[in-house]
Tab-separated table of C-alpha atoms in Angstrom:
chain	number	residue	atom	x	y	z
N	1	MET	CA	0.027	0.013	-0.045
N	2	SER	CA	1.047	3.477	-0.671
N	3	ALA	CA	1.417	5.936	2.136
N	4	TRP	CA	-1.662	8.141	3.201
N	5	PRO	CA	-1.395	11.304	1.088
N	6	ALA	CA	-0.196	14.527	3.098
N	7	GLY	CA	-3.099	17.291	3.894
N	8	TYR	CA	-5.871	14.821	3.740
N	9	GLY	CA	-7.696	13.485	7.096
N	10	ARG	CA	-10.129	10.597	7.215
N	11	HIS	CA	-12.682	9.084	9.336
N	12	ILE	CA	-14.033	5.411	9.352
N	13	LEU	CA	-17.405	4.896	10.453
N	14	ALA	CA	-19.237	1.478	11.232
N	15	SER	CA	-22.488	2.998	10.323
N	16	VAL	CA	-24.177	6.299	8.861
N	17	ASP	CA	-27.126	7.138	7.153
N	18	SER	CA	-25.131	8.675	4.216
N	19	THR	CA	-21.465	9.617	3.958
N	20	LEU	CA	-22.771	12.591	1.983
N	21	ASN	CA	-24.797	13.641	4.929
N	22	GLU	CA	-22.077	13.040	7.584
N	23	ALA	CA	-19.701	15.276	5.379
N	24	ALA	CA	-22.435	18.122	5.484
N	25	ARG	CA	-22.387	17.609	8.907
N	26	LEU	CA	-18.500	18.051	9.374
N	27	ALA	CA	-17.844	20.343	6.966
N	28	SER	CA	-17.725	23.461	9.064
N	29	LYS	CA	-15.408	21.773	11.684
N	30	LEU	CA	-12.738	20.227	9.097
N	31	ALA	CA	-9.589	22.335	8.252
N	32	ALA	CA	-8.306	20.015	5.418
N	33	PRO	CA	-9.847	17.995	2.931
N	34	THR	CA	-11.195	14.750	4.708
N	35	TRP	CA	-12.336	11.386	3.497
N	36	ILE	CA	-15.302	9.777	5.251
N	37	LEU	CA	-15.595	5.934	4.861
N	38	ALA	CA	-18.810	4.235	6.192
N	39	HIS	CA	-19.134	0.188	6.226
N	40	GLU	CA	-23.039	0.500	6.424
N	41	GLN	CA	-25.116	3.095	4.955
N	42	THR	CA	-28.584	3.336	5.835
N	43	GLY	CA	-29.666	6.057	3.646
N	44	ALA	CA	-27.353	6.012	0.740
N	45	ARG	CA	-28.347	7.845	-2.452
N	46	GLY	CA	-27.167	8.465	-5.939
N	47	ARG	CA	-27.717	10.922	-8.702
N	48	ARG	CA	-31.172	12.858	-8.637
N	49	GLY	CA	-32.357	11.402	-5.239
N	50	ARG	CA	-31.970	7.619	-6.492
N	51	ALA	CA	-31.581	5.121	-3.947
N	52	TRP	CA	-28.033	3.464	-3.952
N	53	SER	CA	-27.945	-0.093	-2.667
N	54	MET	CA	-24.918	-0.941	-0.665
N	55	PRO	CA	-24.426	-4.538	0.107
N	56	LYS	CA	-22.267	-5.516	2.904
N	57	GLY	CA	-18.457	-5.326	2.225
N	58	ASN	CA	-18.788	-2.606	-0.682
N	59	PHE	CA	-17.427	0.949	-0.739
N	60	ALA	CA	-18.906	3.824	0.319
N	61	ALA	CA	-16.917	7.297	1.141
N	62	THR	CA	-17.256	10.889	0.762
N	63	LEU	CA	-14.260	13.469	0.208
N	64	THR	CA	-15.409	16.846	1.607
N	65	MET	CA	-12.959	19.598	0.709
N	66	ARG	CA	-13.038	23.562	0.444
N	67	PRO	CA	-12.023	24.707	-3.266
N	68	ASN	CA	-11.973	28.295	-3.884
N	69	GLU	CA	-12.860	28.374	-7.551
N	70	PRO	CA	-16.077	29.281	-9.592
N	71	PRO	CA	-18.805	26.608	-9.440
N	72	ALA	CA	-18.185	25.547	-13.074
N	73	ILE	CA	-14.652	24.826	-12.246
N	74	VAL	CA	-15.325	22.970	-9.029
N	75	ALA	CA	-17.943	20.619	-10.544
N	76	LEU	CA	-15.030	19.527	-12.904
N	77	ARG	CA	-13.803	17.326	-10.140
N	78	SER	CA	-16.245	14.542	-11.082
N	79	PHE	CA	-13.467	13.937	-13.690
N	80	VAL	CA	-10.722	14.167	-11.124
N	81	ALA	CA	-12.645	11.650	-9.017
N	82	SER	CA	-13.320	9.474	-12.068
N	83	LEU	CA	-9.491	9.003	-13.041
N	84	ALA	CA	-8.737	8.641	-9.529
N	85	LEU	CA	-11.118	5.572	-9.274
N	86	PHE	CA	-9.737	4.188	-12.467
N	87	ASP	CA	-6.265	4.409	-11.066
N	88	ALA	CA	-7.366	2.666	-7.654
N	89	LEU	CA	-8.844	-0.333	-9.597
N	90	VAL	CA	-5.669	-0.730	-11.773
N	91	ASP	CA	-3.762	-0.860	-8.677
N	92	CYS	CA	-5.764	-3.665	-7.033
N	93	THR	CA	-6.351	-5.642	-10.022
N	94	GLY	CA	-3.344	-5.156	-12.005
N	95	ARG	CA	-5.243	-4.649	-15.226
N	96	ALA	CA	-6.754	-1.497	-17.055
N	97	GLU	CA	-8.312	-3.058	-19.999
N	98	PRO	CA	-11.457	-4.184	-18.228
N	99	PHE	CA	-12.386	-0.557	-17.083
N	100	ALA	CA	-13.590	2.573	-18.603
N	101	LEU	CA	-15.282	5.759	-17.844
N	102	LYS	CA	-18.785	6.624	-18.667
N	103	TRP	CA	-20.032	10.194	-18.855
N	104	PRO	CA	-20.676	11.884	-16.408
N	105	ASN	CA	-19.669	9.803	-13.546
N	106	ASP	CA	-19.631	6.183	-13.626
N	107	VAL	CA	-16.973	3.634	-14.022
N	108	LEU	CA	-17.515	0.462	-15.777
N	109	LEU	CA	-16.023	-3.007	-15.748
N	110	ASN	CA	-16.535	-5.659	-18.521
N	111	GLY	CA	-19.353	-2.913	-19.495
N	112	GLY	CA	-21.042	-3.111	-16.588
N	113	LYS	CA	-21.691	-0.578	-13.943
N	114	LEU	CA	-18.912	-0.967	-10.986
N	115	ALA	CA	-19.130	2.525	-9.325
N	116	GLY	CA	-20.662	5.905	-9.201
N	117	ILE	CA	-19.722	9.272	-8.421
N	118	LEU	CA	-22.050	12.067	-6.890
N	119	LEU	CA	-21.124	15.909	-6.230
N	120	GLU	CA	-23.017	18.176	-3.779
N	121	SER	CA	-22.111	21.251	-2.246
N	122	SER	CA	-23.961	23.646	-0.056
N	123	THR	CA	-23.315	26.941	1.684
N	124	GLN	CA	-22.055	27.165	5.483
N	125	PRO	CA	-23.091	29.595	7.956
N	126	ASP	CA	-19.572	30.995	7.073
N	127	GLY	CA	-20.166	31.483	3.738
N	128	THR	CA	-18.277	29.146	2.512
N	129	THR	CA	-19.372	26.294	-0.174
N	130	PRO	CA	-17.800	23.084	0.590
N	131	LEU	CA	-17.699	20.181	-2.066
N	132	SER	CA	-18.592	16.740	-1.341
N	133	ILE	CA	-17.828	13.965	-3.534
N	134	GLY	CA	-19.478	10.797	-2.849
N	135	ILE	CA	-18.332	7.491	-4.407
N	136	GLY	CA	-19.618	4.194	-4.137
N	137	VAL	CA	-17.912	0.852	-5.495
N	138	ASN	CA	-19.154	-2.628	-5.672
N	139	LEU	CA	-16.208	-4.333	-4.393
N	140	VAL	CA	-17.493	-7.503	-3.206
N	141	ALA	CA	-21.478	-7.641	-4.198
N	142	ALA	CA	-23.534	-5.993	-6.821
N	143	PRO	CA	-27.162	-4.919	-6.482
N	144	SER	CA	-30.016	-6.657	-8.286
N	145	LYS	CA	-30.663	-5.413	-11.754
N	146	ASP	CA	-34.189	-5.031	-10.434
N	147	ASP	CA	-32.648	-2.105	-8.365
N	148	VAL	CA	-31.746	0.072	-11.379
N	149	GLU	CA	-33.983	1.696	-13.929
N	150	GLU	CA	-34.910	0.449	-17.211
N	151	GLY	CA	-32.409	0.745	-19.905
N	152	ALA	CA	-29.464	1.309	-17.230
N	153	LEU	CA	-26.368	-0.858	-17.379
N	154	ALA	CA	-26.465	-3.857	-15.057
N	155	PRO	CA	-24.507	-3.548	-12.240
N	156	VAL	CA	-21.276	-5.978	-11.565
N	157	ASP	CA	-18.882	-6.061	-8.694
N	158	LEU	CA	-15.030	-6.548	-8.560
N	159	LEU	CA	-14.721	-9.506	-6.932
N	160	SER	CA	-16.929	-11.875	-9.210
N	161	GLU	CA	-15.667	-9.981	-12.370
N	162	THR	CA	-11.733	-9.917	-11.528
N	163	GLY	CA	-10.957	-12.138	-8.752
N	164	ALA	CA	-9.704	-9.389	-6.870
N	165	ARG	CA	-10.556	-8.962	-3.026
N	166	VAL	CA	-9.818	-5.767	-1.334
N	167	THR	CA	-11.304	-4.454	1.624
N	168	PRO	CA	-13.163	-0.694	2.081
N	169	GLU	CA	-10.170	0.470	4.005
N	170	GLU	CA	-7.516	-0.777	1.864
N	171	PHE	CA	-9.297	0.616	-1.323
N	172	LEU	CA	-9.555	3.903	0.450
N	173	GLU	CA	-5.915	4.166	0.698
N	174	LEU	CA	-5.680	3.780	-2.834
N	175	LEU	CA	-8.293	6.026	-3.889
N	176	ALA	CA	-6.780	8.873	-1.767
N	177	VAL	CA	-3.305	8.313	-2.964
N	178	SER	CA	-4.646	8.273	-6.653
N	179	TYR	CA	-7.030	11.120	-5.898
N	180	ALA	CA	-4.345	13.794	-4.617
N	181	ARG	CA	-2.134	13.096	-7.538
N	182	TRP	CA	-4.734	13.875	-9.857
N	183	GLU	CA	-6.338	16.856	-7.760
N	184	ASN	CA	-2.458	18.254	-7.635
N	185	SER	CA	-2.766	17.909	-11.530
N	186	PHE	CA	-6.233	19.594	-11.937
N	187	THR	CA	-5.012	22.387	-9.450
N	188	THR	CA	-1.642	22.965	-11.100
N	189	TYR	CA	-2.058	22.532	-14.927
N	190	GLY	CA	-5.920	23.251	-15.052
N	191	PHE	CA	-8.482	20.850	-16.762
N	192	ALA	CA	-6.688	20.191	-20.044
N	193	PRO	CA	-4.696	17.244	-18.907
N	194	THR	CA	-7.699	15.960	-16.968
N	195	ARG	CA	-9.840	16.032	-19.993
N	196	GLU	CA	-7.340	14.180	-22.036
N	197	ALA	CA	-6.765	11.475	-19.743
N	198	TRP	CA	-10.531	10.884	-19.375
N	199	LEU	CA	-11.227	10.986	-22.809
N	200	ALA	CA	-8.408	8.035	-23.336
N	201	ARG	CA	-10.342	5.903	-20.814
N	202	ALA	CA	-13.923	6.888	-22.262
N	203	ALA	CA	-16.494	4.456	-22.717
N	204	ARG	CA	-18.043	4.324	-26.266
N	205	LEU	CA	-16.162	7.598	-27.661
N	206	GLY	CA	-16.954	7.787	-31.404
N	207	GLU	CA	-19.849	5.230	-31.035
N	208	PRO	CA	-23.745	5.900	-30.971
N	209	ILE	CA	-25.327	6.802	-27.697
N	210	ARG	CA	-28.705	8.160	-26.473
N	211	ALA	CA	-28.538	11.273	-23.719
N	212	ARG	CA	-31.863	11.856	-21.861
N	213	THR	CA	-32.065	15.314	-20.055
N	214	THR	CA	-34.709	16.634	-18.116
N	215	ASN	CA	-36.728	17.891	-21.154
N	216	ASP	CA	-35.346	15.827	-24.201
N	217	GLU	CA	-33.927	12.610	-25.453
N	218	LEU	CA	-30.834	12.541	-28.070
N	219	PHE	CA	-29.508	10.200	-30.175
N	220	GLY	CA	-26.054	10.728	-31.872
N	221	THR	CA	-22.332	10.081	-31.566
N	222	PHE	CA	-20.408	10.869	-28.584
N	223	GLU	CA	-17.718	12.888	-30.190
N	224	THR	CA	-15.745	14.221	-27.109
N	225	ILE	CA	-16.114	16.320	-24.076
N	226	ASP	CA	-15.409	20.240	-24.254
N	227	ASP	CA	-13.505	22.126	-21.932
N	228	ASP	CA	-16.278	22.671	-19.347
N	229	GLY	CA	-16.796	19.067	-19.332
N	230	LYS	CA	-19.839	19.132	-21.542
N	231	LEU	CA	-21.059	15.846	-23.320
N	232	ILE	CA	-20.692	16.716	-27.331
N	233	LEU	CA	-23.144	14.555	-29.248
N	234	LEU	CA	-23.146	14.663	-33.125
N	235	THR	CA	-26.609	14.313	-34.328
N	236	SER	CA	-28.668	14.735	-37.381
N	237	SER	CA	-29.520	18.300	-36.462
N	238	GLY	CA	-25.795	19.195	-35.620
N	239	ARG	CA	-23.685	19.257	-32.454
N	240	HIS	CA	-25.261	19.451	-28.970
N	241	ALA	CA	-23.262	20.484	-25.876
N	242	ILE	CA	-24.914	18.668	-23.130
N	243	PRO	CA	-24.257	19.745	-19.471
N	244	ALA	CA	-26.155	17.075	-17.757
N	245	ALA	CA	-27.963	13.805	-18.840
N	246	ASP	CA	-28.162	10.205	-18.497
N	247	VAL	CA	-26.218	8.229	-20.714
N	248	PHE	CA	-27.709	4.918	-22.271
N	249	PHE	CA	-26.112	2.765	-24.540
């Protein structure tokens, strides 16, 4: 294992409603970026308030931090977290080829959904707006396909697909190290290197996909992501820059 990264704290809990909720409760008391890991979550959630199933032995953690950039820049840390997850998974399996990154915030293994990322922020009484990056990984068990919406990718777990057995604490250490490395790149050099690295690991780049926004559904070719992290979709009506959507293959 690599040494825990300097400048980052950690809290490990037996049980909590949600690591994202715990991050919000602790945000005003934490002076440094801090990882919060829970072995059990009783009220976990995913994007748009969807339930997040967490079988025992899986990974659930949130990184809370206080970035000083505009909201549009802060939001790009979903790509930083995706790259950190990818590297941590390669570190614990010794393999890169089974993994891919699905826009905007999922990690795939052999084409199934292995991990998800959720960013949240809220203004504190002192006027600051901490960022919380929630991460869930199916380390040892995957939720039932019945627990996901129709058309979504089937969940998979790391142990069944690769034979790699890793504890949540071991995975947290790998993830914290890789996140610190990518965070340093992001704050030092901007989004360009992060964007290039993310595209090199992107699922279905150059292929047809379906993007469902709140009000519309678009079919087209996944061309790239732009300098703001938007999905660029080439459709019969032209190129569309999509800031937020659910993507289906």
